[in-house]
Amino acid sequence: MAGRSRFTPDQQPSETAGLLPADYELADLYGAQSGEEDPDDTAVVIPPIVLPSDRELADAALAVPLIAQVIALARWIAPHRAVDEHGDLAEEDRVGAARLLGAADPDEDDVVEAMRAWALACDLDLVETGTTDDGAHVAIPGPDLEAVESGDPAAVLGLWFEAAELVRELAAEAESVDPELVEGGDSDDSEGLAEVEDARDQAAEILDEALHVLYETTAFAESGAETVPLGVLAALLVVPDGEEPDEEMLGEITDLMVVLDPMLGDLAELGVVEHTPIDPDLFEEAEGDGAADGDGPLSDEDAARFGTVRLTPLGQYAVREWLLADGYDAPLIGDLADSDGPALLRALAENGQVFAEAELKAWVAAREPLDAARELLAGGRGRDVQSPVRRYWCVAGLGELGAEAAPAVEEVVDDDELGGLAREWLRARGADVAAAERGVALWRMIDSMAAVLLISAGEGGRLQALVADLPVTDNPASYFGEVWRVPHPMTAEILEIVGELHLDRKVAKEARRAAVKARSLRAGR
């Protein structure tokens, strides 16, 4: 899947530019969902998600009507059924297939729908066609039918994912084909065919980008708030971050909505998304003085007329597979559940997990509190460059544990590296434990600030707040005279940060002097 890029339609007046209200704002269609910031596109950070088990996903796939139809057709032809040289059913069998799929008195449309399911069954090799020794053309069930019918998760998900890839490809192809070119064009018209190919590639790219955005949006959304108005999805692809759409962008958003709507409808047939299409009456209203020119914010009912889409858990599964195939790192929350405490904290420190808290919750939930605390504390030891971040996540993990973890924490109250955080944790829970001695407290202060510096790369206001809250006395020279001697691997760096960020010039000056001494001390060790 391609990374997100701005969609730019042909530079021609849009026939549907009036579809959106003249006073359209993102909040009209998006509401409270717009509160989350998108991950940094340049870093291509894919947020972790939670997926149901393979068993649950397989059950969801079997519940998709189109999948149920192809399975039913494959079983229906057993042990074999006659077909023509193209693998198509005879006319009477087409009607029988439509009746099998639920049409009591099949009409032409019912037969067409049944043949769509038949074509998919053949494409998925759930139905195989061939020629017997005596020259008869027959169709037989494919070798995977029994495993799929039995509900084997691997077989079902394999079948469903292959179907999703086919539908995804066909959705883009259908959107890109110009009927006039196909019906009236010359088969040797290389220029026209190239235009169709380019249009198909563009449609596929738009669909991929939209699915990528939906994947991110679903990952960040609160439970029950995963549905995205189609206008917002289009706006996220068109409007630069932090800007409101201008008139030209509104036209682009409308064009993109119209392009995405049928493609998402195709994916909805396979359960990749849940989709409410654009109300066709809006196009007629846009040509006159209809409701699209409303004066106030859109109601929820009006907003839904512009179309909505939600990526299902099956859709998340499929999009993640496509992201992985394109070389993205698309983690799952719980990927580290089988790691021990040190490995867990190393991974969180090294990879800068977007949802580290969720990963910690999943990891802690799978263990006894006492065992989990001991593993986390073991992972918090060390004085390498990432050790402050490991201790940061160690404290976060301990915060998920109850009083049952106290014996493990008590075991390290006198540890050089863990004693400060252990005493903090115990005292915060009412334990009768003495506060850390001065040297340990100063080491803990440096360690905490170092973790925030490494995690935030110095950005945001949290580090500024920590610097402002330093308990500097009226004699900063005396205070920093203690701090620069703290044997922490990042003492000098933290003193330099204090020198840069502290608003009191006298304090900042003494911090910078102390940083020089700390560097000299470290060099002499």
XYZ file of C-alpha atoms in Angstrom:
525
model
C 0.000 0.000 0.000
C 1.243 3.450 -0.814
C 1.939 6.024 1.840
C -0.519 8.862 2.127
C -0.301 11.573 -0.488
C -2.519 14.410 -1.580
C -5.186 13.497 -4.124
C -5.337 15.939 -7.033
C -8.124 15.412 -9.564
C -7.962 16.622 -13.127
C -7.864 20.402 -13.311
C -11.356 20.668 -14.768
C -14.587 22.004 -13.213
C -16.090 19.291 -11.036
C -19.571 18.196 -11.975
C -20.209 17.427 -8.322
C -18.467 20.374 -6.706
C -21.761 21.573 -5.226
C -22.367 18.335 -3.343
C -20.862 19.638 -0.098
C -22.489 22.571 1.709
C -20.979 25.956 0.902
C -20.107 26.508 4.561
C -18.646 23.019 4.993
C -16.191 22.549 7.850
C -14.432 19.364 8.886
C -16.175 19.483 12.255
C -19.574 19.364 10.515
C -19.019 15.791 9.433
C -16.331 14.652 11.857
C -17.438 16.011 15.206
C -15.456 14.885 18.219
C -13.452 12.295 16.254
C -11.017 14.915 14.984
C -9.278 15.244 18.344
C -6.520 12.721 17.678
C -3.420 13.736 15.783
C -2.195 11.586 12.952
C 1.180 9.872 13.287
C 4.122 11.552 11.603
C 3.825 10.581 7.936
C 7.516 11.146 7.273
C 8.403 8.518 9.878
C 5.753 6.128 8.469
C 4.658 5.145 11.958
C 1.831 2.615 11.850
C -0.026 2.521 15.180
C -0.437 -0.866 16.834
C -3.911 -2.375 16.841
C -5.743 -5.132 18.664
C -7.046 -7.926 16.455
C -9.515 -10.641 17.446
C -8.230 -14.202 17.463
C -7.913 -16.101 14.196
C -10.915 -18.171 15.296
C -13.054 -15.047 15.713
C -11.840 -13.576 12.433
C -12.569 -16.842 10.632
C -16.092 -16.911 12.067
C -16.603 -13.339 10.862
C -15.353 -14.314 7.397
C -17.749 -17.273 7.208
C -20.599 -14.917 8.141
C -19.937 -12.722 5.081
C -22.812 -13.508 2.674
C -20.584 -13.572 -0.411
C -18.224 -16.081 1.228
C -21.175 -18.209 2.316
C -22.411 -18.158 -1.291
C -19.148 -19.340 -2.842
C -18.914 -22.148 -0.279
C -22.507 -23.180 -0.986
C -21.882 -23.243 -4.744
C -18.721 -25.336 -4.306
C -20.626 -27.895 -2.226
C -23.610 -27.821 -4.613
C -21.596 -29.024 -7.610
C -20.220 -32.104 -5.817
C -19.184 -34.570 -7.032
C -19.142 -32.722 -10.358
C -21.312 -30.628 -12.651
C -21.180 -29.996 -16.381
C -19.895 -26.609 -17.621
C -19.036 -25.171 -21.019
C -15.525 -24.716 -22.410
C -15.252 -21.404 -20.537
C -16.132 -22.931 -17.183
C -19.611 -21.348 -17.132
C -22.731 -23.142 -15.952
C -25.473 -24.124 -18.359
C -28.559 -21.893 -18.391
C -30.700 -24.242 -16.287
C -27.897 -24.617 -13.727
C -27.528 -20.853 -13.519
C -31.154 -20.610 -12.466
C -30.559 -23.481 -10.034
C -27.565 -21.686 -8.592
C -29.617 -18.517 -8.082
C -32.315 -20.576 -6.364
C -29.676 -22.215 -4.163
C -28.504 -18.777 -3.061
C -31.952 -17.743 -1.875
C -33.985 -16.543 -4.865
C -37.335 -18.369 -4.756
C -38.283 -17.322 -8.291
C -35.005 -16.161 -9.863
C -35.105 -13.269 -12.309
C -32.299 -12.015 -14.532
C -30.707 -9.949 -11.750
C -30.710 -12.955 -9.410
C -28.930 -15.039 -12.039
C -26.339 -12.296 -12.607
C -25.624 -12.147 -8.875
C -25.315 -15.916 -8.694
C -22.832 -15.897 -11.573
C -20.762 -13.229 -9.805
C -20.490 -15.613 -6.861
C -19.670 -18.480 -9.261
C -16.882 -16.445 -10.880
C -15.441 -15.652 -7.468
C -15.606 -19.301 -6.414
C -13.641 -20.218 -9.553
C -11.118 -17.424 -9.006
C -10.568 -18.673 -5.460
C -10.139 -22.273 -6.664
C -12.982 -23.311 -4.405
C -14.450 -24.547 -7.697
C -12.074 -26.133 -10.210
C -12.915 -26.658 -13.868
C -11.340 -29.057 -16.334
C -11.856 -31.638 -19.028
C -12.408 -35.358 -18.506
C -10.713 -38.062 -20.544
C -13.744 -38.273 -22.821
C -13.684 -34.526 -23.486
C -16.500 -33.391 -21.175
C -16.107 -30.059 -19.418
C -16.860 -30.330 -15.698
C -16.507 -28.407 -12.463
C -15.583 -30.061 -9.170
C -15.083 -28.768 -5.594
C -11.587 -27.483 -4.890
C -9.253 -29.304 -2.470
C -9.677 -26.664 0.274
C -13.459 -26.927 0.502
C -13.548 -29.433 3.348
C -11.111 -27.409 5.476
C -13.092 -24.231 4.828
C -16.421 -25.912 5.591
C -15.008 -27.298 8.832
C -14.089 -23.751 9.857
C -10.328 -24.266 9.967
C -9.101 -20.708 10.743
C -6.068 -20.845 8.473
C -8.071 -22.166 5.519
C -10.962 -19.730 6.033
C -8.759 -16.674 6.477
C -6.630 -17.703 3.511
C -9.731 -17.958 1.343
C -11.214 -14.691 2.616
C -7.975 -12.744 2.218
C -7.522 -13.974 -1.346
C -11.082 -12.836 -2.045
C -10.364 -9.453 -0.446
C -7.351 -8.966 -2.688
C -9.424 -9.791 -5.772
C -12.251 -7.455 -4.787
C -9.800 -4.678 -3.942
C -8.218 -5.002 -7.384
C -11.544 -5.229 -9.200
C -12.963 -2.236 -7.298
C -10.168 -0.023 -8.582
C -10.500 -1.457 -12.075
C -14.253 -0.839 -12.198
C -13.814 2.756 -11.034
C -11.201 3.483 -13.692
C -12.966 2.090 -16.760
C -14.614 4.647 -19.050
C -17.670 2.909 -20.596
C -17.511 5.092 -23.705
C -13.890 4.147 -24.269
C -14.570 0.451 -23.736
C -17.729 0.278 -25.848
C -16.780 2.694 -28.620
C -13.025 2.486 -28.622
C -10.737 0.560 -30.897
C -9.027 -2.448 -29.322
C -5.818 -1.220 -30.956
C -6.169 2.231 -29.390
C -2.952 2.127 -27.366
C -3.390 5.694 -26.151
C -6.880 4.968 -24.848
C -5.761 1.755 -23.166
C -2.876 3.619 -21.540
C -5.353 6.134 -20.163
C -7.422 3.319 -18.672
C -4.273 1.784 -17.157
C -3.251 5.121 -15.645
C -6.757 5.652 -14.287
C -6.738 2.171 -12.756
C -3.398 2.830 -11.074
C -4.665 6.137 -9.702
C -7.889 4.562 -8.426
C -5.902 1.771 -6.747
C -3.597 4.313 -5.117
C -6.528 6.368 -3.850
C -8.198 3.284 -2.393
C -4.981 2.142 -0.714
C -4.400 5.559 0.806
C -7.974 5.703 2.063
C -7.639 2.260 3.665
C -4.350 3.338 5.269
C -6.062 6.401 6.770
C -8.988 4.280 7.981
C -6.535 1.860 9.603
C -4.868 4.683 11.530
C -8.181 6.310 12.421
C -9.600 3.042 13.730
C -6.470 2.428 15.800
C -6.798 5.798 17.538
C -10.602 5.888 17.834
C -12.447 5.202 21.057
C -14.479 2.008 21.057
C -17.741 2.621 19.221
C -16.419 5.722 17.443
C -14.648 4.055 14.530
C -17.156 5.147 11.871
C -15.780 7.948 9.689
C -17.883 10.263 7.519
C -16.845 9.901 3.889
C -16.225 13.646 3.657
C -13.764 13.466 6.534
C -11.943 10.516 4.984
C -11.601 12.467 1.738
C -10.562 15.614 3.596
C -7.811 13.742 5.422
C -6.370 12.870 2.010
C -6.759 16.354 0.545
C -6.395 19.003 3.253
C -2.917 19.633 4.733
C -2.684 19.183 8.493
C -3.820 22.195 10.465
C -5.662 23.873 7.580
C -9.326 24.372 6.829
C -10.474 23.481 3.299
C -10.786 26.360 0.841
C -13.198 26.359 -2.115
C -10.807 24.504 -4.384
C -10.192 21.849 -1.750
C -13.940 21.399 -1.284
C -14.196 20.494 -4.946
C -11.340 18.024 -4.586
C -12.955 16.517 -1.486
C -16.241 16.063 -3.344
C -14.501 14.464 -6.329
C -12.665 12.093 -4.047
C -15.835 11.169 -2.144
C -17.510 10.278 -5.449
C -14.502 8.150 -6.481
C -14.251 6.340 -3.145
C -17.950 5.673 -2.632
C -18.426 2.782 -5.124
C -15.043 1.239 -4.329
C -15.875 1.138 -0.624
C -19.242 -0.343 -1.542
C -17.458 -3.190 -3.313
C -15.259 -3.835 -0.275
C -18.330 -3.800 1.972
C -19.670 -6.852 0.110
C -16.762 -8.834 1.486
C -16.897 -7.397 5.016
C -13.717 -5.306 4.707
C -15.698 -2.203 5.636
C -19.164 -1.225 6.765
C -20.329 1.433 4.328
C -23.281 3.767 3.974
C -23.258 5.130 0.414
C -23.767 8.745 -0.555
C -27.470 9.587 -0.829
C -28.040 9.945 -4.609
C -30.631 12.673 -3.976
C -27.774 14.937 -2.888
C -26.595 15.217 -6.474
C -29.974 16.538 -7.588
C -30.084 18.938 -4.649
C -26.606 20.177 -5.513
C -27.826 21.250 -8.947
C -30.533 23.482 -7.469
C -31.141 25.227 -4.205
C -31.444 22.085 -2.140
C -30.466 21.160 1.380
C -26.751 21.076 0.587
C -26.684 24.844 1.073
C -27.768 24.673 4.707
C -26.863 27.590 6.946
C -25.927 25.732 10.134
C -23.916 22.674 11.216
C -25.116 19.371 9.800
C -27.213 17.087 11.961
C -26.046 13.503 12.387
C -28.793 12.376 10.006
C -27.794 14.911 7.345
C -24.116 14.081 7.766
C -24.848 10.392 7.175
C -26.351 11.285 3.784
C -22.817 12.146 2.627
C -21.740 8.565 3.275
C -19.921 6.842 6.114
C -17.380 4.059 6.365
C -15.956 1.902 9.132
C -13.060 -0.518 8.849
C -14.139 -3.835 10.358
C -11.830 -6.147 12.325
C -11.609 -8.259 9.154
C -10.701 -5.070 7.304
C -8.006 -4.290 9.845
C -6.636 -7.783 9.346
C -6.531 -7.333 5.559
C -5.055 -3.826 5.580
C -2.379 -4.912 8.042
C -1.405 -7.785 5.750
C -1.147 -5.349 2.821
C 0.942 -2.937 4.888
C 3.293 -5.740 5.929
C 3.613 -6.873 2.305
C 4.648 -3.330 1.370
C 7.396 -3.306 3.994
C 5.676 -1.352 6.768
C 6.066 -2.291 10.409
C 2.447 -2.789 11.493
C 2.612 -4.101 15.067
C -0.144 -5.704 17.086
C -0.787 -4.856 20.701
C 0.249 -8.013 22.492
C 3.125 -8.822 20.137
C 5.424 -8.701 23.173
C 3.177 -10.775 25.442
C 5.538 -13.766 25.359
C 8.659 -11.695 26.101
C 10.220 -11.592 29.543
C 10.413 -8.305 31.437
C 13.872 -7.223 30.209
C 12.983 -8.000 26.571
C 9.687 -6.139 26.914
C 11.325 -2.987 28.268
C 14.129 -3.139 25.708
C 11.573 -3.295 22.896
C 9.578 -0.381 24.286
C 12.734 1.699 24.739
C 14.236 0.904 21.340
C 11.137 1.048 19.172
C 9.358 4.017 20.684
C 6.056 2.153 20.800
C 3.096 4.395 19.993
C 0.855 2.460 22.346
C 3.377 1.322 24.948
C 0.819 1.678 27.727
C -1.539 -0.734 25.974
C 1.324 -3.170 25.389
C 2.213 -2.987 29.083
C -1.392 -3.607 30.101
C -1.557 -6.695 27.886
C 1.776 -7.985 29.191
C 0.913 -7.428 32.869
C -2.543 -8.984 32.499
C -0.983 -12.280 31.418
C 1.152 -12.658 34.575
C 0.913 -12.954 38.316
C 1.569 -9.520 39.881
C 4.573 -10.637 41.931
C 6.250 -12.346 38.971
C 5.485 -9.418 36.680
C 6.985 -6.925 39.143
C 10.206 -8.919 39.497
C 10.589 -9.201 35.717
C 9.957 -5.488 35.201
C 12.449 -4.533 37.889
C 15.042 -6.858 36.378
C 14.524 -5.127 33.037
C 14.942 -1.714 34.664
C 18.551 -2.274 35.687
C 21.505 -0.868 33.788
C 23.314 2.407 33.020
C 23.411 2.294 29.235
C 21.924 5.079 27.141
C 18.436 3.507 27.001
C 18.273 2.538 30.667
C 16.327 5.669 31.786
C 13.595 4.842 29.257
C 13.461 1.230 30.434
C 12.996 2.452 34.006
C 10.321 4.876 32.803
C 8.319 1.998 31.348
C 9.171 -0.142 34.373
C 7.434 2.430 36.582
C 4.491 2.553 34.160
C 4.215 -1.235 34.311
C 4.408 -1.259 38.105
C 1.608 1.276 38.075
C -0.626 -1.377 36.499
C 0.018 -3.744 39.421
C -1.717 -3.811 42.768
C -0.493 -4.289 46.295
C 0.423 -7.900 45.515
C 3.548 -6.588 43.777
C 4.825 -4.860 46.946
C 7.101 -7.710 48.142
C 9.028 -7.616 44.853
C 9.401 -3.834 45.022
C 10.552 -3.994 48.661
C 13.390 -6.266 47.559
C 15.067 -3.429 45.626
C 14.637 -0.430 47.953
C 18.410 -0.321 48.540
C 19.386 -0.931 44.904
C 21.576 1.830 43.423
C 19.474 2.131 40.260
C 16.030 1.013 41.381
C 15.904 2.113 45.003
C 14.581 5.593 44.263
C 11.683 4.474 42.110
C 10.926 1.566 44.465
C 10.595 3.888 47.460
C 8.417 6.273 45.446
C 6.114 3.414 44.414
C 5.798 2.038 47.934
C 5.293 5.400 49.657
C 2.642 6.376 47.097
C 0.711 3.292 48.252
C 1.010 4.082 51.937
C 3.888 1.750 52.805
C 5.995 2.617 55.848
C 9.218 3.116 53.929
C 11.752 5.883 54.454
C 12.222 8.426 51.691
C 15.294 8.023 49.530
C 18.536 9.532 50.796
C 19.733 12.740 49.176
C 22.132 11.134 46.715
C 19.566 8.526 45.626
C 16.882 11.195 45.251
C 19.134 13.331 43.034
C 20.037 10.294 40.915
C 16.344 9.503 40.538
C 15.621 13.096 39.503
C 18.307 12.985 36.789
C 17.076 9.567 35.637
C 13.453 10.731 35.350
C 14.385 13.819 33.349
C 16.674 11.768 31.115
C 13.806 9.394 30.295
C 11.510 12.259 29.313
C 14.301 13.831 27.234
C 14.923 10.572 25.359
C 11.243 9.786 24.812
C 10.220 13.273 23.702
C 13.474 14.239 21.952
C 13.186 17.500 23.878
C 9.898 18.449 22.224
C 6.686 19.447 23.952
C 6.201 21.092 27.297
C 6.789 18.186 29.651
C 10.553 18.638 29.900
C 10.073 22.390 30.337
C 7.704 21.697 33.227
C 10.191 19.343 34.911
C 12.930 21.967 34.627
C 10.651 24.643 36.077
C 9.753 22.381 39.021
C 13.341 21.657 40.069
C 13.699 22.335 43.812
C 16.490 24.844 43.305
C 17.266 26.787 46.502
C 18.085 30.461 46.821
C 21.676 29.370 46.325
C 21.669 27.583 42.947
C 25.449 27.207 43.022
C 25.095 25.025 46.116
C 22.273 22.974 44.594
C 24.066 22.297 41.320
C 27.260 21.698 43.260
C 25.565 18.523 44.456
C 23.917 17.633 41.160
C 27.007 17.637 38.946
C 28.573 14.957 41.151
C 25.645 12.532 40.642
C 27.139 9.417 38.955
C 24.401 9.109 36.335
C 25.423 8.589 32.668
C 23.299 11.589 31.586
C 24.006 14.093 34.363
C 25.858 16.472 32.047
C 23.145 16.355 29.380
C 20.388 17.092 31.889
C 22.326 20.015 33.342
C 22.749 21.407 29.835
C 19.002 21.142 29.256
C 18.352 22.966 32.521
C 20.777 25.656 31.372
C 18.853 26.031 28.114
C 15.292 25.905 29.455
C 15.249 27.412 32.932
C 13.681 30.859 32.929
C 15.775 32.168 35.847
C 19.024 33.426 34.310
C 21.008 32.869 37.493
C 19.806 29.269 37.773
C 20.443 28.618 34.058
C 23.971 30.026 34.327
C 24.852 27.807 37.316
C 23.387 24.759 35.546
C 25.619 25.369 32.525
C 28.682 25.703 34.766
C 27.743 22.483 36.517
C 27.358 20.727 33.134
C 30.966 21.552 32.261
C 32.129 20.077 35.577
C 29.992 16.973 35.058
C 31.556 16.383 31.649
C 35.051 16.754 33.081
C 34.215 14.335 35.882
C 32.848 11.790 33.399
C 35.924 12.104 31.182
C 38.177 11.431 34.159
C 36.460 8.239 35.218
